[in-house]
Amino acid sequence: MRSPIQSTGREGAFFGYVAAVGVAAVTVSAPYLADLPAFLHRAPAGFWLVAALAVLCAAGPFEFGAVPVFPSVCFVMAALLNWGIGPAVLVQAAAVAVATARLARRPYRAAFDTGRCALALVAAHLFGPLAAVLFGPLAAVLLGPLAAVLFGPLAAVPGYFAVDAVLLGVAGWLRRGSRRPADEVLATGAVLLLGVLVARAGYLAPLVLVPLYAVGRMARLAGQRDRYLRLDPLTGLLGRPALAAEVAARTRTHQRFAVFLLDLDRFRRVNSALGHEAGDRLLAAVGRRLRDTALPGEIVARLGGDEFAVLSPGPTGDAGRRAARLAGVLAEPVVLDGLPLDVSGAVGVARYPQHGADPATLLRHAEIAMYDAKSRGDAVAVYAPDADHHSPDRLSLIADLRRALADPDGDEIAFHYQPQVDIDSGAVIGVEALLRWRHPRRGPVDPGELIRIAEYSSVMRLLSRRVIDDVVAQLGRWASAGVRLRASINVSVRDLLTTEVADWLADRLRYHDVGADQVQLEITEGALMVDPRRVLATLRRLDALGVALSLDDFGTGYSSMQHLRRLPLAEVKIDRSFVAGMVGDPDDEAIVRSIIELAGALGLRAVAEGVEDECTYRMLATSGCHAAQGWYHGRPMPADELLPWLSRRAAGAARAVS
């Protein structure tokens, strides 16, 4: 898809250039056209044969990329070498007229093509004889008499080629902001060289049509390959490589633009329910809708699967509004065989130059923004570095984490344990295992940041295995010391999409001789929304194993009564944001009481986290909360400090009773 003229300034410069080329062509070639009527009156049959072949070939150009190459140039060069500039310009003008009519080109294009070819012919006419005079004798000495005869005609080719390439190159830059395709340049040079043979072939000139046909055939095959690579066969839109080329062309000219990446939300469900043929029809319909609603100058592409992209030129200040309109386009149902299909999607936005200076970076940042929108449940997101889980800094951190996990005896990865206390009895009923990573250069890494960078990479699997192995092993060591505790372990969304976490946990429990009732896994509400069917299968496998399940941060996500009823849960943890505010905020207090009552009605334990003071603790006790966790009872501590802390607490309780 060809780029439009981006500004009135560039448009004026282009048409001014076309006019200048036309004036120069008339001025330079006029002296050579004065004798043209007399020549035509006595023109030999060979001239009319060459002219006829030129016009014939002008009707069928070879396609090299997006620019056609005319084999008629071969016969125009032969006319120049045999009969001079005037006849050659006439043949070229006739060929251009035929091509313009056949291809429905605008008049200014015909005028420009005639003018540039006339200037190139004059250059060839002057350069060939001059080169023959200067270098012909030397060529005769080195290569023989035949070289001296052919040196002038062959030297005319680079003269024509150089002027024509410069004129076309400037026009392409002014019009499209891009250079002349390399394939077209090479093809034009080859066709010009054939012209030297035609000039010496006489009435055998038609035989040149054979190699021209072969070249044309190869050009068509190359064009088909190019179109296959450029266009998506299903939708007819540009493909990913072609879109990257369009982005690169704009970055070279420093034009401002925005890239919108769109991903359909429910495409897989359509594929599964209605079959791949329906899925293909859906994608084709979405492609047509995006193309039909594109603004002037926009380019629509399909990147693969259910991902589409729109490249929008011009100022990027309103890119957010344009993205919202694209999301609205996707929100309208697509009707297939009378069945309306909801195919809403998310749109990610990346702006040039703010969000990247090259195609790969811009497309990657648009994709990151799109997944950020999906993760937040929004229709649109503009790229923000904070959402980039694959920035160089984070990639470096992931590599360091992988290295730390590979060393089971290293001291970078550690666990602290925070006690959970039964509110009625005051007894410690368990601990929560909290991951800690002390980076050798950065120092302590925030646990939330650690999980965010690991969750989007394959390191998450290694991290989960390490957490389960270390915590279960520690439970075994405490049991050997005469203390039987239950430990809560946090698991990620990725862990719940397969039953591998259940298999690994079962293996570690057997290896360390720890009971399944000593382990409790904490899951988040958001994990339930990723793929409920697969997550539920994993949770049921864990429940069958005898491992208790806790719903963490309850009240902050997407939980519903249906989820609470279906899931094999043992407890819910009330998020610290509600617990911390319940003393001074009646709304937070009401939320906490409601969650406790709901948990009791469903037969679940209610555990409050973030309990920092006695007042909060007493309010939880009067509300019927089962257990509390927070600094009021005990800070997170290393494993070797927990048993002494338990001994001191037991001793203090004994003194209080006595």
XYZ file of C-alpha atoms in Angstrom, residues 266-282 334-337 339-342:
25
model
C -12.930 -14.634 21.887
C -11.454 -15.929 18.665
C -10.337 -19.248 20.163
C -13.833 -19.933 21.406
C -15.234 -19.395 17.911
C -12.594 -21.732 16.486
C -13.388 -24.392 19.056
C -17.160 -24.120 18.809
C -17.702 -23.504 15.083
C -14.522 -24.847 13.464
C -11.532 -23.346 11.707
C -13.476 -22.419 8.586
C -15.750 -20.175 10.646
C -12.681 -18.774 12.379
C -11.129 -17.893 9.021
C -14.344 -16.199 7.887
C -14.418 -14.248 11.121
C -19.794 -10.009 13.372
C -22.671 -11.932 11.800
C -21.798 -15.306 10.271
C -24.673 -17.330 8.786
C -25.267 -15.852 14.057
C -23.932 -12.674 15.739
C -20.477 -13.278 17.189
C -19.025 -10.994 19.848
